[in-house]
Structure formats: structure tokens, C-alpha cells
XYZ file of C-alpha atoms in Angstrom:
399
model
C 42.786 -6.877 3.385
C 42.779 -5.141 0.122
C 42.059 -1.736 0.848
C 43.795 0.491 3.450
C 42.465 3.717 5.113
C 41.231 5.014 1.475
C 44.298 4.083 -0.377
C 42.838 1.419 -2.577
C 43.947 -1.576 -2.688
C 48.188 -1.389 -1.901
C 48.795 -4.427 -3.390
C 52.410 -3.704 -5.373
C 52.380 -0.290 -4.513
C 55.371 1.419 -2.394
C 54.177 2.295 0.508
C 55.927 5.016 2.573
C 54.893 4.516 6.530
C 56.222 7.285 8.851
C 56.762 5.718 11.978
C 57.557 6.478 15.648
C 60.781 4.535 16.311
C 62.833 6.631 18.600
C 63.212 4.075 21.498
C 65.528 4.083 24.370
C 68.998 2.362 23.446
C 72.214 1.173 25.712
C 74.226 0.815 23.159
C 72.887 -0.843 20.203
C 70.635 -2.677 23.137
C 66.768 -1.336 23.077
C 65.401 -0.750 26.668
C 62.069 -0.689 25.777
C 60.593 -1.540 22.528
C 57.392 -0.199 23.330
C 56.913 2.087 20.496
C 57.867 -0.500 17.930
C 55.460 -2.948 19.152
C 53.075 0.232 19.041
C 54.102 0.221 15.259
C 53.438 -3.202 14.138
C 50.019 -3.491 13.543
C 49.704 -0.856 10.288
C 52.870 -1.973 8.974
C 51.732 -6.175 9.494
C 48.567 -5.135 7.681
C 49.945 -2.993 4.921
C 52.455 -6.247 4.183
C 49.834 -8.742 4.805
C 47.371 -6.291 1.743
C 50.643 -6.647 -0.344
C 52.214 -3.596 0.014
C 55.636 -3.006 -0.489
C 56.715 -1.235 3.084
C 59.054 1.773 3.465
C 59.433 2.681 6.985
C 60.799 6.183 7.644
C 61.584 7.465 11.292
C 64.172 8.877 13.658
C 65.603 7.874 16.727
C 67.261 10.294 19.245
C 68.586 14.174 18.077
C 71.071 13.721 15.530
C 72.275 17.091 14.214
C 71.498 16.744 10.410
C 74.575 14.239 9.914
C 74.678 10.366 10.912
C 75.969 9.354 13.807
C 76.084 5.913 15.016
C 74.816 6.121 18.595
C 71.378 7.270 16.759
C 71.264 4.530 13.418
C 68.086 2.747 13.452
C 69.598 -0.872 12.348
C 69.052 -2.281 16.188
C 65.401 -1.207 15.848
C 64.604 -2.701 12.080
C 66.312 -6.111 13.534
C 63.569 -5.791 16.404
C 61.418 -4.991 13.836
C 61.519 -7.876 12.001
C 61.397 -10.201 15.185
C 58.058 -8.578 16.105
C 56.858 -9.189 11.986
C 58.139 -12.524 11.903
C 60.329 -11.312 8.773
C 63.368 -10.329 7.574
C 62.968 -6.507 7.585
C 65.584 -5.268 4.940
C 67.864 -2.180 6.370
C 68.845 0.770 4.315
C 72.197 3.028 5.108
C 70.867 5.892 4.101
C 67.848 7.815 4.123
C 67.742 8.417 0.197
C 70.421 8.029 -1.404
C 71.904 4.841 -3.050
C 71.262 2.200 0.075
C 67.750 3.095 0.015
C 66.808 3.383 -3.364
C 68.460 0.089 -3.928
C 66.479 -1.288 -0.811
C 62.904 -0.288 -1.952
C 64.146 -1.116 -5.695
C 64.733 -5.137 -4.082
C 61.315 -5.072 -2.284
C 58.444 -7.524 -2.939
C 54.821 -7.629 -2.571
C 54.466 -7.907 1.303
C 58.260 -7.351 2.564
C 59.469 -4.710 4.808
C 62.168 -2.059 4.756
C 63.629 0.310 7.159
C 65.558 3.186 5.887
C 68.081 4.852 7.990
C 67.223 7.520 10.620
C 65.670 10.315 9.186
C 67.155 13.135 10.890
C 70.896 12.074 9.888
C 69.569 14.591 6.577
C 69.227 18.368 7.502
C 66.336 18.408 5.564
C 64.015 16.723 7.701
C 63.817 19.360 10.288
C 65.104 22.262 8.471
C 62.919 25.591 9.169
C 63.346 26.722 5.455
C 60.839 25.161 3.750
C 62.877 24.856 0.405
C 65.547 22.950 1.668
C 62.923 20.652 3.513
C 60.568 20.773 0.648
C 63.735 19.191 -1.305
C 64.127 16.192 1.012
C 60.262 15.457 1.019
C 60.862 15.273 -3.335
C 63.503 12.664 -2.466
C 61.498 10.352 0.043
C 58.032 11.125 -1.933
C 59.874 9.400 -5.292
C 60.672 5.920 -3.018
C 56.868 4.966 -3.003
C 53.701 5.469 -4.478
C 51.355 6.490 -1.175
C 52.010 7.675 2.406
C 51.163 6.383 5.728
C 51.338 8.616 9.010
C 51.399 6.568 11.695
C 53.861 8.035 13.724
C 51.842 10.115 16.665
C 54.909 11.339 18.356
C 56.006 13.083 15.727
C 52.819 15.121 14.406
C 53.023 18.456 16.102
C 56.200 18.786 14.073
C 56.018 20.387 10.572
C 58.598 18.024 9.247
C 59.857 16.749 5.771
C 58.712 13.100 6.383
C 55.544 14.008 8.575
C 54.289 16.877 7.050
C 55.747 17.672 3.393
C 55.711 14.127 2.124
C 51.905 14.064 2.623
C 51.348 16.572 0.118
C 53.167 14.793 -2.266
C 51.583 11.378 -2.598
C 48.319 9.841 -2.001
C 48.207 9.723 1.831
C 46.513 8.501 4.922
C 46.353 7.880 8.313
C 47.726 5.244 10.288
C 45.522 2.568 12.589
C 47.947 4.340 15.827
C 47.239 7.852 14.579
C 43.907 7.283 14.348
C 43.494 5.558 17.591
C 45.635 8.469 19.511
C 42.941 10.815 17.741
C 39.860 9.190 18.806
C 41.124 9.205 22.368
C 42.174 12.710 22.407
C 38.402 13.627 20.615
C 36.643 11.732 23.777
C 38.614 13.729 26.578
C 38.111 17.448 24.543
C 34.702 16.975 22.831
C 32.787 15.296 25.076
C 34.041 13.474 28.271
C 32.146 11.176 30.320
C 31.937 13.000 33.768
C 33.495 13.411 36.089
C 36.426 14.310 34.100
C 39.407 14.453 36.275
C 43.111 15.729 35.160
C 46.552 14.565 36.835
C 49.019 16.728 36.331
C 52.894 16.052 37.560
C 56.508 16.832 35.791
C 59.102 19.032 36.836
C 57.757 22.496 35.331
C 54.334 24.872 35.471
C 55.469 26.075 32.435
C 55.677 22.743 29.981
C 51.753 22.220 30.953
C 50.821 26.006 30.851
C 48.721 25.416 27.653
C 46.870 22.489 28.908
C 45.936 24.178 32.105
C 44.712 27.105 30.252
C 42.478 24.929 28.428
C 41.318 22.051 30.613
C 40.060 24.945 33.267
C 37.297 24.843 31.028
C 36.551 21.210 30.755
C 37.399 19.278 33.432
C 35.824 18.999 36.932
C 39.024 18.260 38.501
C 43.098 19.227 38.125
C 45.080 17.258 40.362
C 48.566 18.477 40.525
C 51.937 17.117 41.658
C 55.613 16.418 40.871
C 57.958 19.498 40.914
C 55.494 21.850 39.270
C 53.268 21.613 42.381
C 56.317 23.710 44.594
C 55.400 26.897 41.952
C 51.330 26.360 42.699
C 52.421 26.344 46.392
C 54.450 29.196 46.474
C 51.515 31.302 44.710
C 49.321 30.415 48.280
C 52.277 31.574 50.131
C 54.003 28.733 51.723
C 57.699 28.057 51.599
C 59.216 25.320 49.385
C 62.593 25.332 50.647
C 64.893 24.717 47.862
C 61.971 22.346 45.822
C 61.998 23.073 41.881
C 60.059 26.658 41.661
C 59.641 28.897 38.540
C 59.440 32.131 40.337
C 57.972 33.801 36.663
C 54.846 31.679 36.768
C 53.720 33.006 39.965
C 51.165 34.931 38.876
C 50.312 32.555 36.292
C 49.775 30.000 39.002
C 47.823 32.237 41.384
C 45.405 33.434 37.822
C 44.662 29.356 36.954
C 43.237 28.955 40.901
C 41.245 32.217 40.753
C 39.651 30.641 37.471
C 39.460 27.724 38.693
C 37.637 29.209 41.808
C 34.940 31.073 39.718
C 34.668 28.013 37.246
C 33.943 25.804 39.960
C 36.774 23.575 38.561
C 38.270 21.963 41.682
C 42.207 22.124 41.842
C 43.654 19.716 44.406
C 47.197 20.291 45.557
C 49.120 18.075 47.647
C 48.867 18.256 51.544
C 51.629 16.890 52.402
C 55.114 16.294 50.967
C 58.200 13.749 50.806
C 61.486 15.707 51.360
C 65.054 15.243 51.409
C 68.059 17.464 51.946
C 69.768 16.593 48.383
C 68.645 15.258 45.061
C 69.196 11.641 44.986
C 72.217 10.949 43.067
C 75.243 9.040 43.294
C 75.862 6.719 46.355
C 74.386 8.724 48.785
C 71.275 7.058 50.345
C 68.025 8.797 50.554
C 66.966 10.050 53.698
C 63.346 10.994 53.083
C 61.036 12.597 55.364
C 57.293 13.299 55.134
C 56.745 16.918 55.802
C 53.492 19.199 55.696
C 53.356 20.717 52.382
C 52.688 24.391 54.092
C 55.929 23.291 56.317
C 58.794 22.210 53.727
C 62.577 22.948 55.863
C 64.398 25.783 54.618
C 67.520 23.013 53.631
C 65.415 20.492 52.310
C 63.355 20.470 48.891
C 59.879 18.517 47.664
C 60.592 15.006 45.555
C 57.448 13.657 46.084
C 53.452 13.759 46.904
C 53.201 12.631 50.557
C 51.420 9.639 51.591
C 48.225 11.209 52.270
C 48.269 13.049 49.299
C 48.389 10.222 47.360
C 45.467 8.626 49.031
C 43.571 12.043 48.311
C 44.574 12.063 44.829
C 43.244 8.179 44.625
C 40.093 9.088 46.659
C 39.245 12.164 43.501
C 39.882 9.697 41.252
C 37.698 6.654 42.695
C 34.343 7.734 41.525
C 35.878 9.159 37.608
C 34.716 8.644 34.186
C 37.459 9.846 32.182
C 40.809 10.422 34.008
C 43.786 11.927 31.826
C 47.264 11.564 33.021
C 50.601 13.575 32.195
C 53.684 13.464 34.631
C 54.642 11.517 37.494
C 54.459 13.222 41.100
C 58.349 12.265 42.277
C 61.119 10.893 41.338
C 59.733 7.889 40.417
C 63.109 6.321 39.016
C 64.113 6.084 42.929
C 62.390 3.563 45.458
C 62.156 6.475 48.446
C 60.273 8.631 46.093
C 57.630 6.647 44.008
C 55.024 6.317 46.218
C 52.703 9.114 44.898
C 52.997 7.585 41.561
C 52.378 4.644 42.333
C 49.210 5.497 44.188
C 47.994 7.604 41.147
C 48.937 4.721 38.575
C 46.973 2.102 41.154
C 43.959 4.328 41.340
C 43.717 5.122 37.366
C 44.003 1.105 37.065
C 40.519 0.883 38.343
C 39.088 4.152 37.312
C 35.406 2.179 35.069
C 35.757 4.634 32.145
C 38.162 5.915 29.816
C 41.989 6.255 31.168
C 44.445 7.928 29.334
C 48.239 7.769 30.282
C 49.778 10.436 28.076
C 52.556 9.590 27.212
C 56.582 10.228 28.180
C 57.740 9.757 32.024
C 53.963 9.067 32.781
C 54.425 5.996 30.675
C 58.117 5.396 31.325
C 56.680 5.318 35.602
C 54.099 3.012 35.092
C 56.572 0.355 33.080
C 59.113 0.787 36.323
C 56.703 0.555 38.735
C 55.127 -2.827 37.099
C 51.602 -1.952 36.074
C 50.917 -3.782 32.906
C 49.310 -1.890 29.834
C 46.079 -3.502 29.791
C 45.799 -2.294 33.183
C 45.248 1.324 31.868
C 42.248 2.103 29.217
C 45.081 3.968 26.693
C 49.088 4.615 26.812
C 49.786 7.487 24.371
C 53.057 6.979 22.317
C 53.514 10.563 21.726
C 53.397 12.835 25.538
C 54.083 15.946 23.393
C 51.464 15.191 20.658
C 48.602 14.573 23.356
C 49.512 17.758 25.532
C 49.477 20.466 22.064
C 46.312 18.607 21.114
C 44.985 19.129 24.930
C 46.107 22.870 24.917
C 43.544 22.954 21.047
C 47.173 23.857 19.212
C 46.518 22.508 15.405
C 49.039 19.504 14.308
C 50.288 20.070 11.159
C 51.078 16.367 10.718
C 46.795 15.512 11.485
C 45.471 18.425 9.673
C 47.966 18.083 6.407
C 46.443 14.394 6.565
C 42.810 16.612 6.543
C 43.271 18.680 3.639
């Protein structure tokens, strides 16, 4: 491979690839390397065309300053395990440790600099003093790579600002995220059918707004559901509820009503009198999800529900999933996602787990990946670009 994504041929060139990175750690002990296996395949084929690879990413929410808890140097050695290299490791982002790393680069070897966000710059809101950091990492290569999805709604130095610097492109991941957001907005085989979960109405408000529109059905579950309830008039006990998105709620099932977009809501409900934590044991109870106990609040979709849920989603041609329906992370409350991630694994069209907890559930609860059409890397990414919110990291790569 000579020629990548409309660079020309990279052979000898610096090559700056913005990653996605930002894995779970214990420690200095990756949990799930998920995203850097996610990352392998542009930065294998930029080394294998020649290149000279600088990867740039950030791990965790470092305030602007390093801190070791958050330095990348576990996730370059897994790096180079996956690559079947040594994967050099800079200390810095771009100061002397990573001009000196790119500086010792070859035709076809690897380097990781430090963890972007240990420099204010990256995420600074004044566009000087981010404008200044993208100068610094633009003069370590010769051409830019996005290919790090989770990161592109974010008008950052090393996502957004670098790419107006130097010849750039996008990434074999970015692209592929694309092309599977295109099919579920542009034109999705039918039945199109949404599954909705999380803890909050108000993190999926956006994609609500805008699916109402284009899909023939919203199925909806996890803590969010208690607010949706609430708007019909039932009690919820003391489930999650966002009392301010009442009348939001009860406006998306009018439209939904007139659109003839079906909105299923759970029937029935998995209750407990506390929040699992701790040593207590779970005492779980399927309730009616019109009858939730004053002491007792929602943790998951009820077994009927999830056979419902499964049932909408049998006969599907393109099924999009954000947000588990429980507590997934506890045995007592996992069935309903477990009977959503069953049924999407033999939906016969295009799947689409987006991202986050969804993914996180799915891992936990044993499903492999193949099992699913597509796993998004980035949950954020996927739900501005289902709400029709412009990325600045896709459309900087556009102009």
C-alpha cells in the first residue's frame, strides 16, 4: 500500500494519527483494550505504506497537567503487542521526549506520544491558546490522520486545529463509523427500530427529537423510561425521574402519535427497595410498571418487557442501540439487556450498538462482537450525529 486515503504515497513522511485510546485502566492494568484493537488497522497500514507513525490521544480527564493515573505508556506497550512492534513512548506531548521520539523514527515504526490532555491547550475554549498547541503537534509530522471517532464532536487542538494545518485525512475507523451512521439517517432499510436505555431523558433528548421522524419504532428503557412513565401518569416510586422533562416526554408521544411512529414502553418492571451497592443482596421483585411501590424504585425492564422489546425487534432491518435497560453490571438486574442484546444478535440487517455502557453490557454479558452487525467506539459521537448536530472533527476533515 502506497497511497493512503488521498495522502499520496506516506512512504518517509511523519504521519500524525489521532487516535481513540482512552481505555479503562486498574492501575496501569487495561480492562478492556477494545478501542486499541479498534485502532490498529490504520496505524498497521500507515507503517506497513512506510510511514513514520505519530499517535496522539488521551486517556481519562486530566486537568491540563500530567498526572500519572492518566499516562498513556500501559496503552503504547499494548500497542505494540497488538502491531507486533516495539511502539516507541514519548513523555511528553511536544516538548523534548517527543520531538526526540519522532526525530528517532524510521520508515514503518510506531510512536506514541504522551496523553494529550496533560497540555491545556488541547481542550482550551480560547482558540489562541489551542491554536498554539495545534502549531506544536502540526510541526512533528508532515500529514494528519483522524481516526479517532470518539473524539470528533469535540473542537479540539489535536482533532480539529491540527487538520487545518497539514495535509489531512480520514481514518479507515472514522470512515467506517460514518458510513454506518449515513445508512441509519439517510436511508434505512425498514423497519427501522430504535432502543433507547441509560439513566436520563435528557442525555438522548436530541436523538429523540430527531429519530421521531425516521424511525418506525422507539423502544425505551433503563432509568429514563421512569420520566416517560410519569408523563402517562403512573407512579415510579423513588425510580430515577427528571421531573423538568415532563412535558418534554408527554410532547415526543403526542408526535409520535400523529407520526405514526410507535413508542413502546415497558409493561412491566424489576424493582428493589435500595440501589444495589455494597454487601447487601438484591432482593428484586417484578412489579407492573403502572404499579411500582411507593418504597421501592425501577432497575430494570421486566421479563415480559423484554420479550416485547425482542418480539419489535424480530422482524427489523436496521436496529440502532444506545443504553442498557438496568443495571446491567449486577446479575438481579440484567435481564432486559440481555434480552435486547440476544434479539439484536439475530436482527438479518444492519445492527448498530452505539457505543459506551451499550457496548460495555454486551462485553459483561458475553455476546461476542461479530455477533452484532457494528460496535461504535465513540457513544457520544454516534448520538450528536443521530440528533443531525455537525462534528467539527468530520466536517474540518470536509473542507
Amino acid at each position: 500500500m502506497s497511497e493512503y486515503a488521498g495522502l499520496g504515497d506516506v512512504a518517509g513522511k511523519r504521519v500524525l494519527v489521532r487516535s481513540d485510546l482512552n481505555v479503562p485502566l486498574d492501575g496501569t492494568t487495561i480492562t478492556d483494550d477494545k478501542r486499541i484493537r479498534a485502532s490498529v488497522p490504520t496505524i498497521q497500514a500507515l507503517a506497513e505504506a512506510g510511514a513514520r507513525v505519530v499517535v496522539t490521544a488521551h486517556l481519562g480527564r486530566p486537568k491540563g497537567a500530567p498526572e500519572d493515573r492518566y499516562s498513556l505508556r500501559p496503552v503504547a506497550a499494548r500497542l505494540g503487542e497488538l502491531l507486533g512492534q516495539d511502539v516507541a513512548f514519548a513523555t511528553d506531548t511536544v516538548g523534548g521526549s517527543a520531538q526526540e521520539t519522532v526525530a528517532g523514527l524510521a520508515d514503518g515504526q510506531v510512536a506514541v506520544l504522551e496523553n494529550v490532555r496533560f497540555n491545556a491547550g488541547e481542550t482550551s475554549k480560547d482558540e489562541a491558546e489551542r491554536g498554539a498547541f495545534a502549531d506544536q503537534l502540526a510541526s512533528l509530522a508532515d500529514a494528519f490522520v483522524s481516526d479517532g471517532f470518539g473524539v470528533v464532536h469535540r473542537k479540539q487542538a489535536s482533532v480539529y486545529d491540527v487538520a487545518q494545518r497539514l495535509p489531512h485525512a480520514m481514518g479507515g475507523l472514522v470512515s467506517a463509523e460514518i458510513d454506518v451512521l449515513r445508512r441509519l439517517t439517510e436511508s434505512p432499510a425498514r423497519p427501522y427500530v430504535v432502543v433507547l436505555g441509560g439513566s436520563k431523558v435528557s442525555d438522548k433528548l436530541g436523538v429523540i427529537d430527531n429519530l421521531l421522524g425516521k424511525a418506525d419504532k422507539l423502544l425505551i428503557g433503563g432509568g429514563m423510561v421512569f420520566t416517560f412513565l410519569k408523563a402517562q401518569g403512573h407512579e415510579v416510586g423513588k425510580s430515577l425521574l427528571e421531573a423538568d422533562q415532563l412535558d418534554t416526554c408527554r410532547s415526543y408521544l403526542e408526535r409520535a402519535q400523529e407520526s405514526g411512529v410507535e413508542i413502546v414502553l415497558p409493561t412491566d418492571i424489576v424493582v428493589d427497595t435500595a440501589f444495589p451497592s455494597g454487601d447487601r443482596t438484591p432482593e428484586p421483585r417484578v412489579v407492573p410498571a403502572d404499579e411500582i411501590p411507593s418504597d421501592s424504585l425501577g432497575l430494570d425492564i421486566g421479563p415480559d418487557s423484554g420479550a416485547a422489546f425482542a418480539a419489535a425487534l424480530a422482524d427489523a432491518k436496521t436496529v440502532f442501540w444506545n443504553g442498557p435497560m438496568g443495571v446491567f453490571e449486577v446479575d438481579e438486574f440484567a435481564g432486559g439487556t440481555r434480552a435486547v442484546a440476544e434479539a439484536l444478535t439475530k436482527v438479518d440487517g444492519l445492527s448498530v450498538v452505539g457505543g459506551g455502557d451499550s457496548a460495555a453490557a454486551t462485553v459483561r454479558l458475553g455476546f461476542a462482537e461479530s455477533s452484532f452487525g457494528h460496535i461504535s467506539t465513540g457513544g457520544g459521537a454516534s448520538l450528536e450525529y443521530l440528533e443531525g448536530k455537525e462534528l467539527p472533527g468530520i466536517k474540518v476533515l470536509e473542507d
